[in-house]
PDB file of C-alpha atoms in Angstrom:
ATOM      1  CA  TYR R  58       0.000   0.000   0.000  1.00 62.00           C
ATOM      2  CA  VAL R  59       2.729   2.433   1.004  1.00 64.00           C
ATOM      3  CA  ALA R  60       4.627   1.912  -2.261  1.00 64.00           C
ATOM      4  CA  ALA R  61       1.478   2.498  -4.301  1.00 64.00           C
ATOM      5  CA  HIS R  62       0.615   5.660  -2.344  1.00 60.00           C
ATOM      6  CA  PRO R  63       3.878   7.549  -1.788  1.00 64.00           C
ATOM      7  CA  ASP R  64       3.988  10.362   0.717  1.00 63.00           C
ATOM      8  CA  ALA R  65       5.805  13.490  -0.499  1.00 62.00           C
ATOM      9  CA  GLU R  66       6.912  14.395   3.030  1.00 61.00           C
ATOM     10  CA  PHE R  67       8.146  10.865   3.848  1.00 71.00           C
ATOM     11  CA  PRO R  68       9.232   9.314   0.531  1.00 77.00           C
ATOM     12  CA  PHE R  69      11.232   6.642   2.342  1.00 84.00           C
ATOM     13  CA  LEU R  70       8.223   4.958   3.986  1.00 88.00           C
ATOM     14  CA  ALA R  71       7.942   2.233   1.332  1.00 91.00           C
ATOM     15  CA  ASP R  72      11.575   1.247   1.889  1.00 93.00           C
ATOM     16  CA  LEU R  73      11.087   1.315   5.654  1.00 92.00           C
ATOM     17  CA  ALA R  74       8.091  -0.993   5.232  1.00 92.00           C
ATOM     18  CA  ARG R  75      10.141  -3.304   2.988  1.00 95.00           C
ATOM     19  CA  LEU R  76      12.885  -3.487   5.621  1.00 96.00           C
ATOM     20  CA  GLU R  77      10.366  -4.200   8.367  1.00 96.00           C
ATOM     21  CA  LYS R  78       8.704  -6.907   6.249  1.00 97.00           C
ATOM     22  CA  ALA R  79      12.058  -8.532   5.445  1.00 97.00           C
ATOM     23  CA  ARG R  80      13.022  -8.540   9.128  1.00 97.00           C
ATOM     24  CA  SER R  81       9.659 -10.076  10.051  1.00 97.00           C
ATOM     25  CA  GLU R  82       9.999 -12.727   7.345  1.00 98.00           C
ATOM     26  CA  ALA R  83      13.548 -13.521   8.444  1.00 98.00           C
ATOM     27  CA  PHE R  84      12.432 -13.856  12.026  1.00 97.00           C
ATOM     28  CA  ILE R  85       9.646 -16.350  11.263  1.00 97.00           C
ATOM     29  CA  ALA R  86      11.402 -18.212   8.420  1.00 98.00           C
ATOM     30  CA  ALA R  87      11.876 -21.947   8.650  1.00 97.00           C
ATOM     31  CA  SER R  88      14.908 -23.055  10.597  1.00 96.00           C
ATOM     32  CA  SER R  89      17.771 -24.922   9.001  1.00 96.00           C
ATOM     33  CA  LEU R  90      21.086 -26.284  10.120  1.00 97.00           C
ATOM     34  CA  PRO R  91      23.736 -23.705   9.302  1.00 97.00           C
ATOM     35  CA  LEU R  92      26.784 -24.583   7.268  1.00 98.00           C
ATOM     36  CA  THR R  93      29.727 -24.310   9.657  1.00 97.00           C
ATOM     37  CA  LEU R  94      33.346 -23.363   9.258  1.00 97.00           C
ATOM     38  CA  ALA R  95      34.274 -26.755  10.720  1.00 97.00           C
ATOM     39  CA  ALA R  96      32.284 -28.524   7.987  1.00 97.00           C
ATOM     40  CA  VAL R  97      33.989 -26.469   5.289  1.00 97.00           C
ATOM     41  CA  GLN R  98      37.441 -27.038   6.817  1.00 96.00           C
ATOM     42  CA  ALA R  99      36.776 -30.788   6.921  1.00 97.00           C
ATOM     43  CA  ARG R 100      36.516 -30.871   3.118  1.00 96.00           C
ATOM     44  CA  PRO R 101      39.571 -31.660   1.023  1.00 96.00           C
ATOM     45  CA  PRO R 102      40.975 -28.287  -0.136  1.00 93.00           C
ATOM     46  CA  GLU R 103      40.732 -29.288  -3.796  1.00 95.00           C
ATOM     47  CA  SER R 104      36.955 -29.720  -3.421  1.00 96.00           C
ATOM     48  CA  LEU R 105      36.282 -26.217  -2.083  1.00 95.00           C
ATOM     49  CA  GLY R 106      35.224 -24.965  -5.512  1.00 96.00           C
ATOM     50  CA  GLU R 107      32.414 -27.543  -5.509  1.00 97.00           C
ATOM     51  CA  LEU R 108      31.097 -26.378  -2.127  1.00 98.00           C
ATOM     52  CA  GLU R 109      27.351 -25.830  -2.461  1.00 97.00           C
ATOM     53  CA  MET R 110      26.338 -22.372  -1.314  1.00 97.00           C
ATOM     54  CA  ARG R 111      22.673 -22.411  -0.297  1.00 98.00           C
ATOM     55  CA  ALA R 112      21.067 -19.558   1.570  1.00 98.00           C
ATOM     56  CA  SER R 113      19.454 -19.959   4.929  1.00 98.00           C
ATOM     57  CA  PRO R 114      15.662 -19.730   4.601  1.00 98.00           C
ATOM     58  CA  ALA R 115      15.913 -16.585   6.757  1.00 98.00           C
ATOM     59  CA  LEU R 116      18.199 -14.645   4.386  1.00 98.00           C
ATOM     60  CA  ARG R 117      16.757 -11.700   2.491  1.00 98.00           C
ATOM     61  CA  ILE R 118      18.583  -9.312   0.142  1.00 98.00           C
ATOM     62  CA  LEU R 119      17.103  -5.853  -0.408  1.00 97.00           C
ATOM     63  CA  THR R 120      17.996  -2.991  -2.683  1.00 96.00           C
ATOM     64  CA  LEU R 121      16.598   0.106  -1.046  1.00 95.00           C
ATOM     65  CA  HIS R 122      16.290   3.538  -2.628  1.00 93.00           C
ATOM     66  CA  TYR R 123      16.631   5.323   0.709  1.00 90.00           C
ATOM     67  CA  PRO R 124      19.040   4.677   3.629  1.00 89.00           C
ATOM     68  CA  VAL R 125      16.279   3.635   6.019  1.00 88.00           C
ATOM     69  CA  HIS R 126      18.655   1.338   7.869  1.00 85.00           C
ATOM     70  CA  GLU R 127      20.027   4.466   9.578  1.00 83.00           C
ATOM     71  CA  LEU R 128      16.551   5.522  10.654  1.00 79.00           C
ATOM     72  CA  TRP R 129      15.856   1.983  11.899  1.00 82.00           C
ATOM     73  CA  SER R 130      19.020   2.072  14.014  1.00 80.00           C
ATOM     74  CA  ALA R 131      18.025   5.412  15.512  1.00 74.00           C
ATOM     75  CA  LEU R 132      14.551   4.088  16.326  1.00 73.00           C
ATOM     76  CA  GLU R 133      15.973   0.886  17.832  1.00 76.00           C
ATOM     77  CA  THR R 134      18.133   2.842  20.225  1.00 74.00           C
ATOM     78  CA  ASN R 135      15.241   5.193  21.093  1.00 68.00           C
ATOM     79  CA  ALA R 136      17.288   8.085  19.794  1.00 60.00           C
ATOM     80  CA  HIS R 137      15.148  11.037  18.877  1.00 63.00           C
ATOM     81  CA  ASP R 138      17.402  11.756  15.963  1.00 59.00           C
ATOM     82  CA  HIS R 139      15.782  14.178  13.573  1.00 64.00           C
ATOM     83  CA  ASP R 140      18.900  14.023  11.410  1.00 70.00           C
ATOM     84  CA  ALA R 141      18.297  10.303  10.800  1.00 67.00           C
ATOM     85  CA  ALA R 142      14.798  11.037   9.526  1.00 67.00           C
ATOM     86  CA  GLU R 143      16.084  13.841   7.319  1.00 72.00           C
ATOM     87  CA  GLN R 144      18.872  11.622   5.966  1.00 73.00           C
ATOM     88  CA  ALA R 145      16.384   8.824   5.297  1.00 70.00           C
ATOM     89  CA  ALA R 146      14.453  11.213   3.053  1.00 75.00           C
ATOM     90  CA  VAL R 147      17.472  11.756   0.793  1.00 80.00           C
ATOM     91  CA  PRO R 148      17.627   9.107  -1.957  1.00 86.00           C
ATOM     92  CA  ARG R 149      20.770   6.997  -1.686  1.00 90.00           C
ATOM     93  CA  PRO R 150      20.517   3.421  -2.946  1.00 93.00           C
ATOM     94  CA  VAL R 151      21.855   0.769  -0.580  1.00 96.00           C
ATOM     95  CA  ALA R 152      21.983  -3.011  -0.583  1.00 97.00           C
ATOM     96  CA  VAL R 153      20.982  -4.631   2.693  1.00 97.00           C
ATOM     97  CA  ARG R 154      21.121  -8.200   3.893  1.00 98.00           C
ATOM     98  CA  VAL R 155      18.540  -9.307   6.439  1.00 98.00           C
ATOM     99  CA  TRP R 156      18.875 -12.542   8.380  1.00 98.00           C
ATOM    100  CA  ARG R 157      18.154 -14.331  11.622  1.00 98.00           C
ATOM    101  CA  LYS R 158      20.734 -15.629  14.051  1.00 97.00           C
ATOM    102  CA  ASN R 159      20.155 -16.810  17.603  1.00 94.00           C
ATOM    103  CA  HIS R 160      16.435 -15.972  17.452  1.00 94.00           C
ATOM    104  CA  HIS R 161      17.054 -12.346  16.516  1.00 96.00           C
ATOM    105  CA  ALA R 162      16.597 -10.576  13.168  1.00 96.00           C
ATOM    106  CA  TYR R 163      19.466  -8.433  11.902  1.00 96.00           C
ATOM    107  CA  HIS R 164      20.159  -6.232   8.920  1.00 96.00           C
ATOM    108  CA  GLN R 165      23.399  -4.849   7.539  1.00 96.00           C
ATOM    109  CA  VAL R 166      24.381  -2.697   4.585  1.00 96.00           C
ATOM    110  CA  ILE R 167      26.517  -4.609   2.094  1.00 97.00           C
ATOM    111  CA  THR R 168      28.189  -3.745  -1.177  1.00 96.00           C
ATOM    112  CA  PRO R 169      26.281  -4.339  -4.411  1.00 96.00           C
ATOM    113  CA  GLN R 170      28.872  -6.998  -5.275  1.00 96.00           C
ATOM    114  CA  HIS R 171      28.289  -8.796  -1.970  1.00 97.00           C
ATOM    115  CA  ALA R 172      24.537  -8.550  -2.564  1.00 98.00           C
ATOM    116  CA  GLN R 173      25.013 -10.172  -5.970  1.00 97.00           C
ATOM    117  CA  LEU R 174      26.904 -13.102  -4.434  1.00 98.00           C
ATOM    118  CA  LEU R 175      24.366 -13.605  -1.670  1.00 98.00           C
ATOM    119  CA  GLN R 176      21.568 -13.375  -4.229  1.00 98.00           C
ATOM    120  CA  MET R 177      23.228 -16.278  -6.048  1.00 98.00           C
ATOM    121  CA  THR R 178      22.947 -18.415  -2.889  1.00 98.00           C
ATOM    122  CA  LEU R 179      19.169 -17.946  -2.869  1.00 97.00           C
ATOM    123  CA  THR R 180      18.923 -20.172  -5.949  1.00 95.00           C
ATOM    124  CA  GLY R 181      22.038 -22.202  -5.161  1.00 95.00           C
ATOM    125  CA  CYS R 182      25.552 -21.862  -6.448  1.00 98.00           C
ATOM    126  CA  THR R 183      29.052 -23.074  -5.699  1.00 98.00           C
ATOM    127  CA  PHE R 184      32.073 -21.411  -4.170  1.00 98.00           C
ATOM    128  CA  ALA R 185      33.639 -21.540  -7.650  1.00 98.00           C
ATOM    129  CA  ASP R 186      30.657 -19.517  -8.934  1.00 98.00           C
ATOM    130  CA  TRP R 187      31.450 -16.846  -6.349  1.00 98.00           C
ATOM    131  CA  CYS R 188      35.107 -16.805  -7.423  1.00 97.00           C
ATOM    132  CA  GLU R 189      34.194 -16.608 -11.118  1.00 97.00           C
ATOM    133  CA  THR R 190      31.734 -13.781 -10.497  1.00 98.00           C
ATOM    134  CA  LEU R 191      34.339 -11.821  -8.563  1.00 97.00           C
ATOM    135  CA  ALA R 192      36.974 -12.474 -11.252  1.00 97.00           C
ATOM    136  CA  ALA R 193      34.576 -11.285 -13.970  1.00 97.00           C
ATOM    137  CA  SER R 194      34.027  -8.052 -12.028  1.00 95.00           C
ATOM    138  CA  GLY R 195      37.762  -7.331 -12.110  1.00 95.00           C
ATOM    139  CA  GLU R 196      38.522  -8.346  -8.533  1.00 93.00           C
ATOM    140  CA  ALA R 197      42.323  -8.527  -8.125  1.00 94.00           C
ATOM    141  CA  ASP R 198      42.266 -11.626  -5.891  1.00 96.00           C
ATOM    142  CA  PRO R 199      38.837 -13.225  -6.320  1.00 96.00           C
ATOM    143  CA  ALA R 200      39.591 -16.396  -4.359  1.00 95.00           C
ATOM    144  CA  THR R 201      40.779 -14.490  -1.280  1.00 96.00           C
ATOM    145  CA  HIS R 202      37.841 -12.079  -1.406  1.00 97.00           C
ATOM    146  CA  ALA R 203      35.395 -14.969  -1.870  1.00 97.00           C
ATOM    147  CA  ALA R 204      36.984 -16.782   1.082  1.00 96.00           C
ATOM    148  CA  GLU R 205      36.608 -13.684   3.288  1.00 97.00           C
ATOM    149  CA  LEU R 206      32.948 -13.367   2.330  1.00 97.00           C
ATOM    150  CA  LEU R 207      32.445 -17.091   2.924  1.00 98.00           C
ATOM    151  CA  VAL R 208      33.887 -16.857   6.441  1.00 97.00           C
ATOM    152  CA  ASP R 209      31.559 -13.923   7.137  1.00 97.00           C
ATOM    153  CA  ALA R 210      28.565 -15.843   5.751  1.00 98.00           C
ATOM    154  CA  LEU R 211      29.427 -18.845   7.911  1.00 98.00           C
ATOM    155  CA  SER R 212      29.895 -16.788  11.085  1.00 97.00           C
ATOM    156  CA  GLU R 213      26.529 -15.060  10.549  1.00 98.00           C
ATOM    157  CA  GLU R 214      24.766 -18.358   9.650  1.00 97.00           C
ATOM    158  CA  LEU R 215      23.691 -17.093   6.237  1.00 98.00           C
ATOM    159  CA  LEU R 216      24.232 -20.493   4.571  1.00 98.00           C
ATOM    160  CA  ARG R 217      22.584 -23.801   5.289  1.00 97.00           C
ATOM    161  CA  ALA R 218      24.187 -27.204   5.465  1.00 95.00           C
TER     162      ALA R 218
END
């Protein structure tokens, strides 16, 4: 409704609603066993490229037109931050990942490239796919960057076993 009926004074409301919906969906999403660093380390190193990267059912990737994550943070901390509301009204596209860990919903701004990789896990991909995507984007050391993002994804329980 909010997207179909934009408010000139608060143009960011549709994005705020999308973030709230994604957090709610992440919170109530089906549970799954997370892929762990120990499980990945137990694999023979030569098979890492074949590692299946499948998103947790709680993972959501958003592209927002307004930086409503800043407003959300201000509201969460009960800060009466008028600057956050003013900043939220200034268009600035951001990619945000939303997920659940330890029975709590989180969101975090990520790079568009990181969003692309996580988006790939929603339909299923391999670690080699991540490396190839990073290489195609001109990444100087795609394997190292992919490994860093994998460790982050594992620590935040973004991937399922």
